[in-house]
CSV table of C-alpha atoms and ligand atoms in Angstrom, one decimal:
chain,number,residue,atom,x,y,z
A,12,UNK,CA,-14.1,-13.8,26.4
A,13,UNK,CA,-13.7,-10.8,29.0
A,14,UNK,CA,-13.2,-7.4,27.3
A,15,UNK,CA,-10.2,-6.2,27.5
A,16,UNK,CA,-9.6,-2.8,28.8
A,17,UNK,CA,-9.0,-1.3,25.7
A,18,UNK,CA,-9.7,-1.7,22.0
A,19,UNK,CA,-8.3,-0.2,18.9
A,20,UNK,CA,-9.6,3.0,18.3
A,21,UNK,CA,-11.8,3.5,15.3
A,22,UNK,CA,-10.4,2.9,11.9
A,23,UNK,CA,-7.4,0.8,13.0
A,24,UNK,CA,-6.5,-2.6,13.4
A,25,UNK,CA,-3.9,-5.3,14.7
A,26,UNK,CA,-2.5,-7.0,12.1
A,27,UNK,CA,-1.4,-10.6,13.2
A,28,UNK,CA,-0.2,-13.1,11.1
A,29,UNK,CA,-1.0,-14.3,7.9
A,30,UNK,CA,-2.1,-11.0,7.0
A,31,UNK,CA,0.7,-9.3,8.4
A,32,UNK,CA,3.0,-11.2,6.5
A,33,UNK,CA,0.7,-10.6,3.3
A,34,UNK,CA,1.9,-6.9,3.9
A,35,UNK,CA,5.5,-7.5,4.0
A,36,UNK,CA,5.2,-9.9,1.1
A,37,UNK,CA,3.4,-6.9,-0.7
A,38,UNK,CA,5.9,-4.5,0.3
A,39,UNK,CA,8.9,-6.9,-0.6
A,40,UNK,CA,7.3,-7.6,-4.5
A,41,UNK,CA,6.3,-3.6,-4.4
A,42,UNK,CA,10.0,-3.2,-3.7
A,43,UNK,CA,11.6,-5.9,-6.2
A,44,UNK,CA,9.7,-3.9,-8.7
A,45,UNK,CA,10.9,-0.3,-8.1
A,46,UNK,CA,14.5,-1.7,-8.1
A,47,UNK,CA,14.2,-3.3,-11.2
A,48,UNK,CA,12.9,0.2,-12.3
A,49,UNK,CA,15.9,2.4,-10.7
A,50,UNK,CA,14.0,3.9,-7.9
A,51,UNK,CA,16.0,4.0,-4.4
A,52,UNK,CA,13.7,3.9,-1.3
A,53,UNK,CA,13.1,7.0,1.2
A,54,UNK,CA,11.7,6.7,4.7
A,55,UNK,CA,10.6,10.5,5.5
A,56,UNK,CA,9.5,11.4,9.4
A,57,UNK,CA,5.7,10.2,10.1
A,58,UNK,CA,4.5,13.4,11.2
A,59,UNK,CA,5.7,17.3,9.6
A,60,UNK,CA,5.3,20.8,9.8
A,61,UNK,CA,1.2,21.1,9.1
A,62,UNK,CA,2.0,23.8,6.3
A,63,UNK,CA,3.7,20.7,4.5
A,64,UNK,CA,0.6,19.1,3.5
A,65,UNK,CA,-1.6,22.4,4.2
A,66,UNK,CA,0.2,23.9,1.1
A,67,UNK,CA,-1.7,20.7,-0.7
A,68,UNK,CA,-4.6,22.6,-1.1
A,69,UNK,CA,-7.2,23.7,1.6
A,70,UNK,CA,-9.6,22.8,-0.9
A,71,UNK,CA,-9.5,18.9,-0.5
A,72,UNK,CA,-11.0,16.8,2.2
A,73,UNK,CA,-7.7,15.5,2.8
A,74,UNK,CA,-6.6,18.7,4.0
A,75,UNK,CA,-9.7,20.4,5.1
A,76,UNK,CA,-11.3,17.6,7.0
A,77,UNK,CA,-9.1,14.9,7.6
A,78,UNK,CA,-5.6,16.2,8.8
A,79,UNK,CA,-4.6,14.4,12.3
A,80,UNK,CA,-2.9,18.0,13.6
A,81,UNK,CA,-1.7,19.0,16.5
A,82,UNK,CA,0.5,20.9,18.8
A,83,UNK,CA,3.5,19.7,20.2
A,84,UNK,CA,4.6,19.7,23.2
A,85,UNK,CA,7.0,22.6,21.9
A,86,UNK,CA,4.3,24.1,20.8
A,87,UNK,CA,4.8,23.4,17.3
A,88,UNK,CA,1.9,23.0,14.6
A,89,UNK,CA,2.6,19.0,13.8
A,90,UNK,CA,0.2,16.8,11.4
A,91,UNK,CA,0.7,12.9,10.9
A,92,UNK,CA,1.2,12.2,7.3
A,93,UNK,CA,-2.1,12.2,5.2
A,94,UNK,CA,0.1,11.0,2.4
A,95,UNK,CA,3.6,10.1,0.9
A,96,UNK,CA,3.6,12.5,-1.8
A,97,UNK,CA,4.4,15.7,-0.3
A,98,UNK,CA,6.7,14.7,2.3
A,99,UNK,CA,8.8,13.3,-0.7
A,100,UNK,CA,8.6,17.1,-2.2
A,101,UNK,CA,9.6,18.6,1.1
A,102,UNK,CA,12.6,16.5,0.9
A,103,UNK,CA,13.3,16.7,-2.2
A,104,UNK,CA,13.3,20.8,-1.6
A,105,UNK,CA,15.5,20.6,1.6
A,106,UNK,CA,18.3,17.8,0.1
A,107,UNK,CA,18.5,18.4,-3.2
A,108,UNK,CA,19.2,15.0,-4.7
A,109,UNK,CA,20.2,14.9,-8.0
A,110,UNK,CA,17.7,15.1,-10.8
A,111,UNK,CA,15.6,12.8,-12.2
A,112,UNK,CA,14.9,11.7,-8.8
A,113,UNK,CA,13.6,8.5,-8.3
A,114,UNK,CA,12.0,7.1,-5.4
A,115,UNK,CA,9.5,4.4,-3.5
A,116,UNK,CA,8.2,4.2,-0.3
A,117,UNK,CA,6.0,2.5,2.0
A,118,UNK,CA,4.1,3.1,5.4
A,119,UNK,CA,1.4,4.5,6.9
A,120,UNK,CA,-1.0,7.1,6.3
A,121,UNK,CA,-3.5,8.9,8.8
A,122,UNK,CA,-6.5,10.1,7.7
A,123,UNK,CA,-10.2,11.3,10.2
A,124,UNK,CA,-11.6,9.6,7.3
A,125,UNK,CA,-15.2,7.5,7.8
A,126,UNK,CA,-14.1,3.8,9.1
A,127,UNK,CA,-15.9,0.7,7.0
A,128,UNK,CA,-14.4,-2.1,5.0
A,129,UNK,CA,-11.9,-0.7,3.1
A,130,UNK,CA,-11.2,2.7,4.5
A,131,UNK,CA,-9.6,3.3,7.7
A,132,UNK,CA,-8.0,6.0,9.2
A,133,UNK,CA,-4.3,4.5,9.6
A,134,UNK,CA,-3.8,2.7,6.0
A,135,UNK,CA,-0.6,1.7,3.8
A,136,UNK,CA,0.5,2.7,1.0
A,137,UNK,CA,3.1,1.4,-2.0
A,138,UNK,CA,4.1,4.5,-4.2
A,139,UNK,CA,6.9,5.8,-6.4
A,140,UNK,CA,7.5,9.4,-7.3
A,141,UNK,CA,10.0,10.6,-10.0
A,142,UNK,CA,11.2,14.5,-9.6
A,143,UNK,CA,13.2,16.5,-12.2
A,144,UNK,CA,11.5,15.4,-15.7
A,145,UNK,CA,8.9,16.7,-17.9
A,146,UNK,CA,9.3,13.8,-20.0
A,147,UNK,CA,5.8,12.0,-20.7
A,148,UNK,CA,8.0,8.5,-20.9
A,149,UNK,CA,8.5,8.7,-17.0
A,150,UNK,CA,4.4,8.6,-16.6
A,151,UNK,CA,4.3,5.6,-18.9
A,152,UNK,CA,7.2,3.9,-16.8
A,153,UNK,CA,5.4,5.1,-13.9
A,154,UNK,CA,2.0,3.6,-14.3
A,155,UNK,CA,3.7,0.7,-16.3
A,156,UNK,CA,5.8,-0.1,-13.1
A,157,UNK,CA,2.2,-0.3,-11.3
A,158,UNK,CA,0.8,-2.3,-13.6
A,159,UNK,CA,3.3,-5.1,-13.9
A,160,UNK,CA,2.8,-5.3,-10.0
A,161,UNK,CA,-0.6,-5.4,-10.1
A,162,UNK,CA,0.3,-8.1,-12.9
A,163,UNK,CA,2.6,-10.3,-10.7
A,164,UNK,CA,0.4,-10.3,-7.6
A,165,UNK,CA,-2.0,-11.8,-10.2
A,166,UNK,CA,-4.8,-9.6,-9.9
A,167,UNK,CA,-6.4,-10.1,-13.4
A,168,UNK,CA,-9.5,-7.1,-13.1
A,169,UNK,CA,-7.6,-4.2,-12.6
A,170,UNK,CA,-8.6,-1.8,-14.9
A,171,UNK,CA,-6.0,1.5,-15.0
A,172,UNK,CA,-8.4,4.8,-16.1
A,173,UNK,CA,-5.9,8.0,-17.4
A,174,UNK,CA,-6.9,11.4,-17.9
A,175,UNK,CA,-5.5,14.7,-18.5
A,176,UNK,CA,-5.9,17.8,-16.1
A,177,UNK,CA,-3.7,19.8,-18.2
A,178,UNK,CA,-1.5,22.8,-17.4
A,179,UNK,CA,-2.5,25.3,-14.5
A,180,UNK,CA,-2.3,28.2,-17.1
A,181,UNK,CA,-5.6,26.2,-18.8
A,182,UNK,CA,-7.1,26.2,-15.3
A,183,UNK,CA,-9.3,28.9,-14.8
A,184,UNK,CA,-10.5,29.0,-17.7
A,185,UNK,CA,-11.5,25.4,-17.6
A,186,UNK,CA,-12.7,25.7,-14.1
A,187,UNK,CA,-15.1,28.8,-15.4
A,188,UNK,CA,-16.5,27.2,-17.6
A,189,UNK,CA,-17.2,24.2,-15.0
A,190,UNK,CA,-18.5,26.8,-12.9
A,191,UNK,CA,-20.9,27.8,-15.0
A,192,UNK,CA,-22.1,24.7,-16.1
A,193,UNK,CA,-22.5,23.6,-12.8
A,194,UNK,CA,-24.4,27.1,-11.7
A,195,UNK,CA,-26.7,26.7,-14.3
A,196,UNK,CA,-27.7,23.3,-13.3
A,197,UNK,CA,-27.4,24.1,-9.4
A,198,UNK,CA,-30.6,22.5,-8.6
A,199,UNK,CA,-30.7,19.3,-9.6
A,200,UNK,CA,-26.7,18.9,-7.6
A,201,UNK,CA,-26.6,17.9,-4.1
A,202,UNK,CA,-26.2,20.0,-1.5
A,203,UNK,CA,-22.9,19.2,-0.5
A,204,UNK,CA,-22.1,19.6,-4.2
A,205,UNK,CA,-23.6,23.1,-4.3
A,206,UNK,CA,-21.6,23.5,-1.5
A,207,UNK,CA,-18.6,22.0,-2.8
A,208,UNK,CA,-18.9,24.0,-6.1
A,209,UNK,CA,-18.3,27.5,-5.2
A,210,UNK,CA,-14.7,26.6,-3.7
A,211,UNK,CA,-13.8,24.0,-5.8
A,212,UNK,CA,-15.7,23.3,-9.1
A,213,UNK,CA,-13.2,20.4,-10.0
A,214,UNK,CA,-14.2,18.2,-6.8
A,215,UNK,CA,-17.8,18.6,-8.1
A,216,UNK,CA,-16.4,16.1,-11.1
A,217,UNK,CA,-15.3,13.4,-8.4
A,218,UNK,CA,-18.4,12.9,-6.8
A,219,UNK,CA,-19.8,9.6,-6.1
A,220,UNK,CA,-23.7,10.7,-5.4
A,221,UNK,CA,-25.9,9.3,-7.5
A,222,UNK,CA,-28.1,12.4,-8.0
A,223,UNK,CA,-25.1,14.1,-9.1
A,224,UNK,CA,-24.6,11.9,-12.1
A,225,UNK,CA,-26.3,13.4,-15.2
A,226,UNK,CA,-25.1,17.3,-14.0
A,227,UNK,CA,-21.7,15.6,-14.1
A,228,UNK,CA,-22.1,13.5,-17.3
A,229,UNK,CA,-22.6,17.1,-18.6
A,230,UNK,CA,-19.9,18.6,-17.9
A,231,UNK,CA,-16.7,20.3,-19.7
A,232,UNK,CA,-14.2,18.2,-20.2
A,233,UNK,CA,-10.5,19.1,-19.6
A,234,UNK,CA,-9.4,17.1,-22.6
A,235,UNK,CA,-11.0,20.4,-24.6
A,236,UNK,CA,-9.1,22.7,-22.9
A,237,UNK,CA,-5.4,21.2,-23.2
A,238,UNK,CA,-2.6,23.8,-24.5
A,239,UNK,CA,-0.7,22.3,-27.4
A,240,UNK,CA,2.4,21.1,-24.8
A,241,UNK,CA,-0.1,19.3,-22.7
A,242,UNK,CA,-2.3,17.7,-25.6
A,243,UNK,CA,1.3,16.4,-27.4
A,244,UNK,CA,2.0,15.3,-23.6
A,245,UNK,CA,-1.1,13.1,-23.5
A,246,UNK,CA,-1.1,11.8,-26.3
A,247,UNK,CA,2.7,10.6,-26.1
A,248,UNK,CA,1.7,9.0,-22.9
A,249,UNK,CA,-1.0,7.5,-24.6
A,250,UNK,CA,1.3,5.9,-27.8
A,251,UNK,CA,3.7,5.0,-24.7
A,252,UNK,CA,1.1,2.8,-22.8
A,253,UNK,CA,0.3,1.4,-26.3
A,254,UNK,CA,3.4,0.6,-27.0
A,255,UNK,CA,4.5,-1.1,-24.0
A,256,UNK,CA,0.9,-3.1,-23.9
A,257,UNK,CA,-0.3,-1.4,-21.0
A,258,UNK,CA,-4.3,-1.0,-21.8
A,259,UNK,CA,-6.3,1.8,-20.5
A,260,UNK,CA,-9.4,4.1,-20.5
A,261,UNK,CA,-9.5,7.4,-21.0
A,262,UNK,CA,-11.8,9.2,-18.4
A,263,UNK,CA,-12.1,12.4,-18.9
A,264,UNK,CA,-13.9,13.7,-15.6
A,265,UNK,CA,-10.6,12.0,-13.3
A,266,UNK,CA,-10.0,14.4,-11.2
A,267,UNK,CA,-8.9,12.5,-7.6
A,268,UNK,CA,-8.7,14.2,-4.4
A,269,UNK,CA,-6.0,16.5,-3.9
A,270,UNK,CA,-5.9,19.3,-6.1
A,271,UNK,CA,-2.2,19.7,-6.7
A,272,UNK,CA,-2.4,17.3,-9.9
A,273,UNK,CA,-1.4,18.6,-13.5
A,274,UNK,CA,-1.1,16.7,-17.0
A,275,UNK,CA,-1.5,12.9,-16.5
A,276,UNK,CA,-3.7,11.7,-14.1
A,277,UNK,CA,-4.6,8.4,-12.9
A,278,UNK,CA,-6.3,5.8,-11.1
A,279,UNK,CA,-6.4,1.9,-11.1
A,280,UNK,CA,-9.9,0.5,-10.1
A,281,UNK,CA,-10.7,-3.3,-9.6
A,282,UNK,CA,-13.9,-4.2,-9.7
A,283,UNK,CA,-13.4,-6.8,-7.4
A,284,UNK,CA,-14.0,-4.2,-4.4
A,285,UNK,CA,-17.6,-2.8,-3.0
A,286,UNK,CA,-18.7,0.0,-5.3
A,287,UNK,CA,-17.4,2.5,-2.7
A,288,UNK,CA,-13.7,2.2,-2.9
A,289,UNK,CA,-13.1,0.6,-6.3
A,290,UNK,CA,-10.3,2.5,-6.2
A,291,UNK,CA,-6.8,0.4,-5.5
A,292,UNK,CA,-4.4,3.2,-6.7
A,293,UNK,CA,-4.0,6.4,-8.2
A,294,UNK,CA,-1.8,9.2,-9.5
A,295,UNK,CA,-0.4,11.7,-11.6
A,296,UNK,CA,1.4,14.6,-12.4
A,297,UNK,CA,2.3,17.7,-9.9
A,298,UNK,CA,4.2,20.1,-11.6
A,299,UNK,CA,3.7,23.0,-9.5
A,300,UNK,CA,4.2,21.2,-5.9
A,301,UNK,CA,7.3,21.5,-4.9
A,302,UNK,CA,7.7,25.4,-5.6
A,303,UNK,CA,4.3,26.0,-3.8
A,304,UNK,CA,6.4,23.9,-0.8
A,305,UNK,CA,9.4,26.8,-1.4
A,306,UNK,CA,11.5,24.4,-3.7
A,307,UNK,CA,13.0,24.7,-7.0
A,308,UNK,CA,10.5,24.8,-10.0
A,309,UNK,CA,11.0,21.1,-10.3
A,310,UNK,CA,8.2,19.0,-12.1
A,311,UNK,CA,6.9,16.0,-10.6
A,312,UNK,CA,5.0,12.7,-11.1
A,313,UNK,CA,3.9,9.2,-9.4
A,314,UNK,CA,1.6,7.1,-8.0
A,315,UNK,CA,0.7,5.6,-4.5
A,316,UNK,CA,-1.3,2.3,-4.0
A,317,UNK,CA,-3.0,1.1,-1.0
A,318,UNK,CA,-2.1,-1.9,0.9
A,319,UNK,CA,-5.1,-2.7,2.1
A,320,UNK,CA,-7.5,-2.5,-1.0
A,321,UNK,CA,-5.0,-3.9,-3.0
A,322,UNK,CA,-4.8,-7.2,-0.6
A,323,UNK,CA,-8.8,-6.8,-0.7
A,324,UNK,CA,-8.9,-7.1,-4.1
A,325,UNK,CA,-6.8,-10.1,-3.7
A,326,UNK,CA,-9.2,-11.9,-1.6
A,327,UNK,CA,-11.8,-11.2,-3.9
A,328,UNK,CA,-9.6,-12.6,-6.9
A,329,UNK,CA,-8.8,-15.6,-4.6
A,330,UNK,CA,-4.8,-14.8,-5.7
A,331,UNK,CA,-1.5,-13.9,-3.3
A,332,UNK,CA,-3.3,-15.9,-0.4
A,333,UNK,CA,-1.1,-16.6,2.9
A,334,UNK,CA,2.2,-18.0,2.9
A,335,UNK,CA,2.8,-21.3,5.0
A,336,UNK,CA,4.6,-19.9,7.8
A,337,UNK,CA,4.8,-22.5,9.9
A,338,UNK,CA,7.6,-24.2,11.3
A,339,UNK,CA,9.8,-27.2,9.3
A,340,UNK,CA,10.5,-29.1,12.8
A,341,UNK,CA,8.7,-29.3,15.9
A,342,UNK,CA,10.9,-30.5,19.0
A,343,UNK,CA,8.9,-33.0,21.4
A,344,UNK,CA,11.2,-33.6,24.8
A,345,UNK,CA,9.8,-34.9,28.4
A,346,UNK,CA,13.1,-35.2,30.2
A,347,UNK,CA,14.9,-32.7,32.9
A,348,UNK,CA,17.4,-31.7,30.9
A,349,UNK,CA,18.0,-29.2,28.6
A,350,UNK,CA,17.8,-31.5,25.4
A,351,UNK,CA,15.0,-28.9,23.7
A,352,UNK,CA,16.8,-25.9,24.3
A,353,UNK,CA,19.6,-27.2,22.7
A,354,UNK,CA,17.7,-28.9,19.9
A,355,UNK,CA,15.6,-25.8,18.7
A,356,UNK,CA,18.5,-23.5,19.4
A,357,UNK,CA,21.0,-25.6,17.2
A,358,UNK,CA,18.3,-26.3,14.1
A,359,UNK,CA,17.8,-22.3,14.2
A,360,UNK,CA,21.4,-21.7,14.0
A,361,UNK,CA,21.0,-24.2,10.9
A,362,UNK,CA,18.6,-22.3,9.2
A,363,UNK,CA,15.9,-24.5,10.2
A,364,UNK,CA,12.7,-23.1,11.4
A,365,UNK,CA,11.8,-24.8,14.6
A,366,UNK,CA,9.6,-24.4,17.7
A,367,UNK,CA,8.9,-26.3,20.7
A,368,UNK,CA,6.0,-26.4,24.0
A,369,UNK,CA,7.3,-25.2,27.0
A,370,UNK,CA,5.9,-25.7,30.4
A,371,UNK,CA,6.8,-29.6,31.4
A,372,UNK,CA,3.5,-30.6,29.0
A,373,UNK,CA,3.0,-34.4,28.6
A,374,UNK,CA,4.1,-36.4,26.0
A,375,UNK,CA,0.7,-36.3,24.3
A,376,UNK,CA,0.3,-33.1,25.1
A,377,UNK,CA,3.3,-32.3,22.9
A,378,UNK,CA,2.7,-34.6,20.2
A,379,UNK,CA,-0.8,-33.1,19.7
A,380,UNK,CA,1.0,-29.7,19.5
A,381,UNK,CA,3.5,-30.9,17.1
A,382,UNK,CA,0.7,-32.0,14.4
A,383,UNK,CA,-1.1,-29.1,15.4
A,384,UNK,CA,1.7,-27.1,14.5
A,385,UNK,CA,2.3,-27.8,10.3
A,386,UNK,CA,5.7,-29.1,10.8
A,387,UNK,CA,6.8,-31.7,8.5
A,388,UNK,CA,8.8,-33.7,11.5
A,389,UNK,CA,8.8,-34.0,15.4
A,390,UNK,CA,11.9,-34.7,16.9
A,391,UNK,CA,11.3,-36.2,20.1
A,392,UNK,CA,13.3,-36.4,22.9
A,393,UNK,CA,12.3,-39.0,26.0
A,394,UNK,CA,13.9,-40.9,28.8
A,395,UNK,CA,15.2,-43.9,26.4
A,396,UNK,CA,16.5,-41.8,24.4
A,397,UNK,CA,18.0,-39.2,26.4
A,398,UNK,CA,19.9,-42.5,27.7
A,399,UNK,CA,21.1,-44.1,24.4
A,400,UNK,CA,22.1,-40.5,22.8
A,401,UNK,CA,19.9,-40.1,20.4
A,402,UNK,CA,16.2,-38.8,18.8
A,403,UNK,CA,13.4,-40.1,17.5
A,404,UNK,CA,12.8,-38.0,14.0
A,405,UNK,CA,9.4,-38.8,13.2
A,406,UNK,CA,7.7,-37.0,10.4
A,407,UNK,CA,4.6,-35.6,10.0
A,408,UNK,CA,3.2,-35.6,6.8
A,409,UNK,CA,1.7,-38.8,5.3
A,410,UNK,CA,2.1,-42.0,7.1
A,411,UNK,CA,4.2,-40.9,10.1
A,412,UNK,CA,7.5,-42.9,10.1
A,413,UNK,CA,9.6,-42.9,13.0
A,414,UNK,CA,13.6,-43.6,13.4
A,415,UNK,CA,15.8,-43.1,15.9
A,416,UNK,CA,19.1,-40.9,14.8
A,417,UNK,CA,22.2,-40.4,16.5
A,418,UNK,CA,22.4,-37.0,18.1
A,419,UNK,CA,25.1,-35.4,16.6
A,420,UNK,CA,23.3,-36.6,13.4
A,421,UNK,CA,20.2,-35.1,13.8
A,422,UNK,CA,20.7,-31.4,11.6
A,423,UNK,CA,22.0,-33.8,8.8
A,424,UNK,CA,18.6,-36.2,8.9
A,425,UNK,CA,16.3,-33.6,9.5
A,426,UNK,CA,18.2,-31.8,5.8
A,427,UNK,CA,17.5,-35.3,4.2
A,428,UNK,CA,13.8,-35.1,4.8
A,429,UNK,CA,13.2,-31.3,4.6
B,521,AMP,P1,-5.0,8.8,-2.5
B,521,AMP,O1,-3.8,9.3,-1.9
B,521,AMP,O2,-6.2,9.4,-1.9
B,521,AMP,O3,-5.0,9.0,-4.0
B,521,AMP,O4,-5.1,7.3,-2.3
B,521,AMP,C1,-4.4,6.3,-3.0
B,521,AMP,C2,-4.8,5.0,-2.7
B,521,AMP,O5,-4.7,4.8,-1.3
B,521,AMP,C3,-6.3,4.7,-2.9
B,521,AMP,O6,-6.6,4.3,-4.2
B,521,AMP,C4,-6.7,3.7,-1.9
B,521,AMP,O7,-6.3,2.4,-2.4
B,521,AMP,C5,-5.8,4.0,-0.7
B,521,AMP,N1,-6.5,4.7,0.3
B,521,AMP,C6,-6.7,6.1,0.4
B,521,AMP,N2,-7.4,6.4,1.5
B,521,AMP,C7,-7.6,5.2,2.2
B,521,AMP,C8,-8.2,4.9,3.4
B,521,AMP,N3,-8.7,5.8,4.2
B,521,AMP,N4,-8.2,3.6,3.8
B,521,AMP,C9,-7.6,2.6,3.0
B,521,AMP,N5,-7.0,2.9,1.8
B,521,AMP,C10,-7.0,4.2,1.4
């Protein structure tokens, strides 16, 4: 095949059907389940302000290294959407819903991220977010609201991991004694962790380098450092999962990649994926991030899952395959008249899912497009019967019977055999 002049650019794709329709299905189940749950859906603007996710922390590679920015035309510093989460704070600052605000989502994300299978730079995302409570039972509904949907899709190796980050107040003094540990033990770290460490000790605990293993396996763990709030915290989110048969396991160096999270912190891997991007979802608490974006000291929590990993994961399960989207009738006509316009057009006013060849093709021609197709029946349209008023309904599937039906009769048969 010629090349066409041009191609997606790195890190996106087309999606065409089935796999376009396995999104909306996912999107559709995502949102069956946040309704069930109270959430009401937002739709924020693509692109923002830059200082919207800027104010996420200059610290992650989200922010620092992966930020589509730009300047507008009216000269405004613009980025596309790295993320769902703090777009949903910036409106939540500028409308003021009513609290405990509940909400889902779903879209795209843009991230300069490194393309391979897996991770692109323009990905979906499923997520929920709940503003305006400290209560630990909206993490456990949270993540319990994930987990039934990773449930239903029928993905049966998802395993959901759950740590604590605590309170910010516990911070430095945590991230100290991370620094020190991690100073101490600077040479055996890779460079970009040695790097990494002096502005951002915590990151140093997500790294996926193997040489930084056993300097990591070493480290502090936050779970020592909890005040008394966020230890009673954790631990009702813990008798919560429990008690709603949600199973977990604790991993105490979670950290994920923005650095906004407080309290409970999450992520759901499936080992189904390549050992690169087990990760099909994550989330957590973010108490402080929507007064750091100049709203009211309002505590936050939720989750975001990808699309893409999650349908991955799917494949690998061999669950939530393709739906049958082909068509229930085919229409088959070789005269000069209209008789297939009218045909398709009044089945699809019916409800009945119908396509047709254009372009005067042959009788076989047609035919072979009509098995071709997955319809269950061809109605067929030629000279005789354009004369005697009426169509051939032949069906598909199994031995291929064929009758001849009155025309104004034809919706009625085609029901009988559908
Ligand atoms: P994050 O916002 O980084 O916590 O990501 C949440 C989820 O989104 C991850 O667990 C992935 O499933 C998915 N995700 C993040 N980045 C990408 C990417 N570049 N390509 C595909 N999926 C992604």
């Amino acid at each position: 095949m010629a090349r066409a002049d041009f191609q997606t650019l790195p890190g996106t794709r087309d999606l065409l059907e089935p796999e376009s329709g396995r999104v909306r299905r996912l999107v559709a189940r995502f949102a069956t389940e946040a309704e069930l749950a109270g959430f009401g859906q937002i739709v924020p603007p693509m692109f923002e302000d830059v200082g919207v996710f800027t104010r996420l922390g200059e610290a992650s590679d989200v922010v620092s290294k992966e930020l589509y920015s730009f300047e507008d035309k009216g000269g405004r510093a613009i980025a596309l959407r790295p993320e769902f989460t703090a777009s949903v704070c910036r409106a939540f600052a500028e409308q003021r819903p009513v609290v405990p605000w509940k909400t889902w989502y779903s879209g795209p994300n843009f991230r300069y991220d490194k393309p391979q299978k897996g991770r692109y730079r323009q990905f979906d995302q499923v997520g929920a977010e709940v503003i305006g409570s400290q209560d630990p039972d909206v993490d456990v509904e949270l993540i319990s609201l994930a987990w039934r949907f990773y449930q239903r899709l029928g993905l049966p190796d998802v395993v959901l991991l759950l740590n604590s980050l605590g309170d910010f107040a516990q911070r430095p003094a945590y991230l100290a004694a991370l620094r020190t540990h991690f100073e101490a033990n600077a040479a055996d770290l890779s460079e970009q962790s040695q790097a990494t460490m002096a502005v951002n000790p915590l990151r140093v605990l997500d790294s996926k380098r193997r040489q930084d293993g056993p300097v990591v396996a070493e480290a502090p763990l936050m779970l020592d450092y909890l005040s008394d709030d966020a230890a009673a915290a954790f631990d009702r989110v813990q008798r919560g999962l429990k008690a709603v048969g949600v199973p977990y396991e604790l991993a105490p160096r979670l950290v994920r990649g923005l650095d906004y999270y407080t309290r409970t912190t999450f992520e759901f891997v499936s080992s189904g994926l390549d050992a690169a991007q087990t990760a099909v979802g994550g989330g957590g608490r973010y108490d402080g991030l929507i007064e750091a974006l100049g709203g009211p000291p309002e505590p936050g929590v939720g989750f975001a899952l990808g699309v893409d990993r999650t349908l991955l994961a799917c494949d690998a399960a061999g669950v939530f395959g393709p739906a049958d989207t082909s068509v229930d009738v085919w229409v088959v006509a070789t005269t000069e008249g209209t008789e297939a316009l009218e045909l398709v057009e009044e089945l699809r006013a019916a409800g009945i899912r119908a396509d047709r060849s254009y372009d005067g093709r042959s009788m076989k021609a047609q035919m072979k497009a009509s098995n071709r197709s997955g319809a269950a029946i061809a109605l067929i349209v030629g000279e005789d019967e354009a004369a005697a008023g009426t169509v051939s309904v032949r069906t598909l599937r199994g031995e291929g019977r064929q009758t001849p039906v009155e025309r104004r009769q034809v919706i009625e048969k085609v029901r009988s055999l559908l």
